[in-house]
Amino acid sequence: MKEKHVAVVGAGTMGAGIGQVFAQSGYEVDLVDVDEKILARSKGRIEKSVNKLASKGAIDPTQVDDILGRIHPVPAIEKMSPVFLVVEAVPENFDLKKKIFTALDKTAPEGAVLATNTSSISITEIAAVTRRPEKVIGMHFMNPVPLMKLVELIRGIATSDEVFEKIDGLARELGKTPVEVQDYPGFISNRILMPMINEAIYALMEGVATAEAIDTVMKLGMNHPMGPLTLADFIGLDVCLDIMEVLYNGFSDPKYRPCPLLKKMVSAGYLGRKSGRGFFVYEG
Ligand code: NAD
């Protein structure tokens, strides 16, 4: 098991960013994805992002080649190096995460920590499919990973203090600010953010104000950098609905019921920026 070598499973939006921040901190990174095209695209995205940071003076330009050289595309979990930490960043689907953690438990060295970047799935339930629940932890990075300081560190019911402290120290080494959170639906970030977005959608549905007006109130009145409806479009309305359902079902509390307008928009395929239309319309 190598102490300066990690693996990131899933090389999409989050996985590429997570791999990049580890490489910037001197770690060798196995970037694992089943889709070869995504692996190639992620390498390109990381290269662009590292070069941009170097041009802004955030990274020493003489380090760019070394950073990029530390990223190793890997086509399958079974082909990973014997790393001391794996961060999983595959899509937010419990059956898929269970499959991945079962495979990681078989392949990763016995002492390796298995972290998940899940936004809302229970760490305790993911850990339960492994034979090492004390070494499973939530490591919830924010998007875009190279720029956002916060990492929520979520303790599953069995996560050991030793593992928590190790990952807390590692997050600090990456230049992030870790925050300790217990394993309850939505953790802290989405438990507070998503009901606010959902309430903004109720206000829109009830005709209290227009989408523009709702966002303006929150930007100018509360100093939020982005209005809640613009933010919902950025995150993806399907993702917002999934998380509201995790809160609603997880707490069995009607205060978290997803707004009918959110459900209607997702059914129509109005998913926000990624589909070109959400609460606002996006050209191109
Ligand atoms: P994404 O769809 O951009 O990337 C997921 C990647 O996983 C894809 O490249 C896919 O090919 C790959 N994948 C699928 N099955 C795989 C397998 N069996 N083995 C290896 N790779 C596999 O998703 P994302 O937005 O990066 O989200 C990943 C995780 O991060 C989710 O749990 C999500 O909830 C969480 N998250 C996302 C955001 C965000 O803003 N996008 C923020 C915080 C947390």
Coordinates of C-alpha atoms and ligand atoms in Angstrom, one line a residue:
M1 CA 0.0 0.0 0.0
K2 CA 1.5 3.3 -1.1
E3 CA 1.1 6.3 1.2
K4 CA 1.2 8.9 -1.6
H5 CA -1.1 7.1 -4.0
V6 CA -4.9 7.4 -4.1
A7 CA -7.6 6.3 -6.5
V8 CA -10.7 8.2 -7.5
V9 CA -13.5 6.1 -9.0
G10 CA -15.7 7.9 -11.5
A11 CA -14.0 10.6 -13.6
G12 CA -17.0 12.8 -14.2
T13 CA -17.6 16.4 -13.0
M14 CA -16.6 15.7 -9.4
G15 CA -14.1 12.8 -9.9
A16 CA -11.9 14.9 -12.3
G17 CA -11.8 17.8 -9.8
I18 CA -11.0 15.5 -6.8
G19 CA -8.2 13.8 -8.8
Q20 CA -6.9 17.3 -9.7
V21 CA -6.6 18.5 -6.1
F22 CA -4.9 15.4 -5.0
A23 CA -2.4 15.7 -7.8
Q24 CA -1.8 19.3 -7.0
S25 CA -0.9 18.3 -3.5
G26 CA 1.7 15.8 -4.7
Y27 CA -0.3 12.5 -4.7
E28 CA -0.3 10.0 -7.5
V29 CA -3.9 9.5 -8.6
D30 CA -5.5 6.5 -10.3
L31 CA -8.5 8.0 -12.1
V32 CA -10.8 5.1 -12.7
D33 CA -13.8 5.2 -15.1
V34 CA -15.6 2.5 -17.1
D35 CA -16.0 5.0 -20.0
E36 CA -12.8 5.5 -21.9
K37 CA -14.1 8.7 -23.6
I38 CA -14.9 10.2 -20.2
L39 CA -11.4 9.3 -19.0
A40 CA -9.8 11.1 -22.0
R41 CA -12.2 14.1 -21.6
S42 CA -11.4 14.4 -17.9
K43 CA -7.6 14.5 -18.5
G44 CA -8.2 17.3 -21.0
R45 CA -10.4 19.2 -18.4
I46 CA -7.9 18.8 -15.7
E47 CA -5.1 20.0 -18.0
K48 CA -7.2 23.1 -18.9
S49 CA -8.0 23.8 -15.2
V50 CA -4.4 23.4 -14.0
N51 CA -3.1 25.7 -16.7
K52 CA -5.7 28.3 -15.9
L53 CA -4.7 28.2 -12.2
A54 CA -1.1 28.5 -13.2
S55 CA -1.8 31.5 -15.4
K56 CA -3.6 33.2 -12.5
G57 CA -0.6 32.5 -10.2
A58 CA -2.5 30.1 -8.0
I59 CA -0.1 27.3 -9.0
D60 CA 3.7 27.4 -9.8
P61 CA 3.8 27.1 -13.7
T62 CA 6.9 25.0 -13.5
Q63 CA 4.8 22.4 -11.6
V64 CA 2.1 21.9 -14.3
D65 CA 3.7 19.0 -16.1
D66 CA 4.5 17.2 -12.8
I67 CA 0.9 17.6 -11.6
L68 CA -0.5 16.3 -14.9
G69 CA 2.0 13.4 -14.9
R70 CA 0.6 12.3 -11.5
I71 CA -2.9 11.5 -13.0
H72 CA -3.1 7.9 -14.3
P73 CA -6.3 6.9 -16.2
V74 CA -7.4 3.4 -15.2
P75 CA -10.2 1.6 -17.0
A76 CA -11.5 -0.7 -14.2
I77 CA -11.4 -1.0 -10.4
E78 CA -9.6 -4.3 -10.7
K79 CA -6.7 -2.5 -12.4
M80 CA -6.1 0.0 -9.6
S81 CA -2.8 0.3 -7.8
P82 CA -2.6 -0.7 -4.1
V83 CA -3.6 2.7 -2.8
F84 CA -4.2 3.8 0.8
L85 CA -7.4 5.8 0.0
V86 CA -10.2 5.5 -2.6
V87 CA -12.7 8.3 -3.2
E88 CA -15.8 7.1 -5.0
A89 CA -17.5 9.6 -7.3
V90 CA -19.9 7.6 -9.5
P91 CA -23.5 8.8 -10.1
E92 CA -25.9 9.2 -7.1
N93 CA -27.5 5.8 -7.3
F94 CA -27.5 3.5 -4.3
D95 CA -27.5 0.2 -6.2
L96 CA -24.5 1.4 -8.2
K97 CA -22.6 2.6 -5.1
K98 CA -23.3 -0.7 -3.4
K99 CA -21.8 -2.6 -6.4
I100 CA -18.8 -0.3 -6.4
F101 CA -18.1 -0.6 -2.6
T102 CA -18.4 -4.4 -2.8
A103 CA -15.8 -4.4 -5.6
L104 CA -13.6 -1.9 -3.8
D105 CA -13.7 -4.0 -0.6
K106 CA -12.4 -7.0 -2.6
T107 CA -9.7 -5.1 -4.5
A108 CA -8.3 -2.3 -2.3
P109 CA -5.6 -3.2 0.3
E110 CA -7.1 -4.3 3.6
G111 CA -6.0 -1.2 5.4
A112 CA -7.2 1.2 2.8
V113 CA -9.9 3.8 3.6
L114 CA -12.9 3.9 1.3
A115 CA -14.5 7.3 1.0
T116 CA -17.6 8.4 -0.9
N117 CA -18.4 11.8 -2.4
T118 CA -22.2 11.1 -2.2
S119 CA -24.4 14.2 -1.8
S120 CA -27.2 12.4 0.2
I121 CA -26.9 8.6 0.4
S122 CA -26.4 7.2 3.9
I123 CA -22.7 6.5 4.7
T124 CA -23.8 3.8 7.2
E125 CA -25.8 1.9 4.5
I126 CA -22.9 2.1 2.0
A127 CA -20.4 0.9 4.7
A128 CA -22.7 -2.0 5.5
V129 CA -21.9 -3.7 2.2
T130 CA -18.2 -3.9 3.1
R131 CA -16.2 -5.9 5.6
R132 CA -14.5 -2.7 6.8
P133 CA -17.3 -0.3 7.9
E134 CA -14.9 1.4 10.3
K135 CA -12.9 2.5 7.3
V136 CA -15.8 4.0 5.3
I137 CA -16.4 7.7 5.5
G138 CA -18.2 10.5 3.6
M139 CA -15.9 13.0 1.9
H140 CA -18.3 15.4 0.3
F141 CA -16.4 17.9 -1.9
M142 CA -18.2 20.9 -3.4
N143 CA -18.4 21.8 -7.1
P144 CA -16.1 23.1 -8.7
V145 CA -13.7 21.1 -6.5
P146 CA -10.4 23.0 -7.3
L147 CA -12.1 26.3 -6.2
M148 CA -14.4 25.4 -3.3
K149 CA -12.9 25.2 0.2
L150 CA -15.5 23.1 2.0
V151 CA -15.4 19.3 2.5
E152 CA -18.1 17.8 4.6
L153 CA -16.7 14.8 6.4
I154 CA -19.5 12.4 7.3
R155 CA -19.1 9.8 10.0
G156 CA -21.1 6.6 9.4
I157 CA -22.3 4.9 12.5
A158 CA -19.1 2.7 12.5
T159 CA -16.5 5.1 11.2
S160 CA -13.5 5.0 13.5
D161 CA -11.9 8.0 15.1
E162 CA -8.6 7.1 13.6
V163 CA -10.0 7.1 10.1
F164 CA -11.9 10.3 10.7
E165 CA -8.7 12.1 11.9
K166 CA -6.6 10.7 9.0
I167 CA -9.1 12.0 6.4
D168 CA -9.6 15.3 8.3
G169 CA -5.8 15.9 8.2
L170 CA -5.7 14.9 4.5
A171 CA -8.5 17.4 3.6
R172 CA -6.5 20.1 5.3
E173 CA -3.4 19.1 3.4
L174 CA -5.4 19.6 0.2
G175 CA -6.1 23.2 1.3
K176 CA -9.7 22.5 2.2
T177 CA -11.7 23.2 5.3
P178 CA -13.2 20.0 6.6
V179 CA -16.4 20.1 8.7
E180 CA -17.5 17.1 10.8
V181 CA -21.0 16.0 10.2
Q182 CA -23.0 13.0 11.5
D183 CA -24.8 10.6 9.1
Y184 CA -28.4 12.0 8.7
P185 CA -30.2 12.6 5.4
G186 CA -28.8 15.5 3.4
F187 CA -25.9 15.9 5.9
I188 CA -25.7 19.7 6.6
S189 CA -25.2 21.2 3.2
N190 CA -28.2 19.7 1.4
R191 CA -30.5 19.6 4.5
I192 CA -30.3 23.4 4.6
L193 CA -29.8 24.3 0.9
M194 CA -32.5 22.1 -0.7
P195 CA -35.5 23.1 1.5
M196 CA -34.6 26.7 0.7
I197 CA -34.6 26.0 -3.0
N198 CA -37.8 24.0 -2.7
E199 CA -39.5 26.9 -0.8
A200 CA -38.4 29.3 -3.6
I201 CA -40.1 26.9 -6.1
Y202 CA -43.3 26.9 -3.9
A203 CA -43.2 30.7 -3.9
L204 CA -43.0 30.6 -7.7
M205 CA -45.8 28.0 -8.0
E206 CA -48.1 30.1 -5.8
G207 CA -47.4 33.2 -7.8
V208 CA -45.9 35.1 -4.9
A209 CA -43.3 36.6 -7.3
T210 CA -41.6 35.9 -10.7
A211 CA -38.5 33.7 -10.9
E212 CA -36.4 36.9 -11.5
A213 CA -37.9 38.6 -8.5
I214 CA -37.3 35.6 -6.2
D215 CA -33.7 35.4 -7.2
T216 CA -33.2 39.2 -6.9
V217 CA -34.6 39.2 -3.3
M218 CA -32.1 36.5 -2.3
K219 CA -29.2 38.1 -4.1
L220 CA -29.6 41.7 -3.1
G221 CA -31.5 41.2 0.2
M222 CA -29.5 38.2 1.6
N223 CA -26.2 38.7 -0.2
H224 CA -26.4 35.3 -1.8
P225 CA -24.0 35.2 -4.9
M226 CA -26.7 33.3 -6.9
G227 CA -30.5 33.3 -6.5
P228 CA -32.0 29.9 -5.5
L229 CA -33.8 29.3 -8.8
T230 CA -30.6 30.0 -10.8
L231 CA -28.7 27.7 -8.4
A232 CA -31.3 25.0 -8.9
D233 CA -30.8 25.2 -12.7
F234 CA -27.1 25.0 -12.2
I235 CA -27.3 21.9 -9.9
G236 CA -29.9 20.2 -12.1
L237 CA -33.6 20.0 -11.2
D238 CA -33.5 16.2 -11.3
V239 CA -30.7 16.2 -8.7
C240 CA -32.7 18.7 -6.5
L241 CA -35.8 16.4 -6.7
D242 CA -33.7 13.3 -5.8
I243 CA -32.3 15.0 -2.8
M244 CA -35.7 16.3 -1.6
E245 CA -36.9 12.8 -1.9
V246 CA -34.0 11.5 0.2
L247 CA -34.9 14.1 2.9
Y248 CA -38.7 13.4 2.7
N249 CA -38.3 9.6 2.9
G250 CA -35.3 9.7 5.3
F251 CA -37.1 11.8 7.9
S252 CA -40.7 10.7 7.1
D253 CA -41.5 14.3 7.6
P254 CA -44.0 16.2 5.3
K255 CA -42.0 19.5 5.8
Y256 CA -39.6 18.1 3.2
R257 CA -42.2 17.3 0.5
P258 CA -40.9 18.1 -2.9
C259 CA -42.8 21.0 -4.6
P260 CA -45.2 19.7 -7.3
L261 CA -43.8 22.3 -9.7
L262 CA -40.3 20.8 -9.3
K263 CA -41.8 17.4 -10.0
K264 CA -43.7 18.7 -13.1
M265 CA -40.6 20.3 -14.5
V266 CA -38.4 17.2 -14.1
S267 CA -41.2 15.1 -15.8
A268 CA -41.1 17.5 -18.7
G269 CA -37.4 17.2 -19.1
Y270 CA -36.8 20.8 -17.9
L271 CA -33.7 20.0 -15.9
G272 CA -31.9 23.4 -15.9
R273 CA -28.7 24.3 -17.6
K274 CA -27.9 20.8 -18.8
S275 CA -31.1 20.6 -20.8
G276 CA -31.1 24.2 -21.9
R277 CA -34.3 25.0 -19.9
G278 CA -35.2 25.1 -16.2
F279 CA -36.5 28.2 -14.4
F280 CA -34.6 30.2 -17.0
V281 CA -33.7 29.5 -20.6
Y282 CA -30.1 28.8 -21.7
E283 CA -29.0 29.4 -25.2
G284 CA -26.6 26.9 -26.9
Ligands
NAD1 P1 -20.9 12.4 -13.2 O1 -22.1 11.7 -13.9 O2 -20.4 13.7 -13.8 O3 -19.7 11.4 -13.2 C1 -19.9 10.0 -12.7 C2 -18.8 9.2 -13.5 O4 -18.9 7.8 -12.9 C3 -19.1 9.1 -15.0 O5 -17.9 9.5 -15.7 C4 -19.3 7.6 -15.2 O6 -18.8 7.1 -16.4 C5 -18.6 7.0 -14.0 N1 -19.0 5.6 -13.6 C6 -20.3 5.1 -13.7 N2 -20.2 3.8 -13.3 C7 -18.9 3.5 -13.0 C8 -18.2 2.3 -12.6 N3 -18.9 1.2 -12.4 N4 -16.9 2.4 -12.4 C9 -16.2 3.5 -12.6 N5 -16.8 4.7 -13.0 C10 -18.1 4.7 -13.2 O7 -21.4 12.6 -11.7 P2 -20.9 13.8 -10.7 O8 -21.7 15.0 -10.9 O9 -19.4 13.9 -10.8 O10 -21.3 13.1 -9.3 C11 -20.6 12.1 -8.7 C12 -21.0 12.0 -7.2 O11 -20.7 13.2 -6.6 C13 -22.4 11.7 -6.9 O12 -22.6 10.9 -5.8 C14 -23.0 13.1 -6.7 O13 -24.1 13.1 -5.8 C15 -21.8 13.7 -5.9 N6 -21.7 15.2 -5.9 C16 -22.0 15.9 -7.1 C17 -21.9 17.3 -7.1 C18 -22.1 18.1 -8.4 O14 -22.3 19.3 -8.3 N7 -22.1 17.5 -9.5 C19 -21.5 18.0 -5.9 C20 -21.2 17.2 -4.8 C21 -21.3 15.8 -4.8

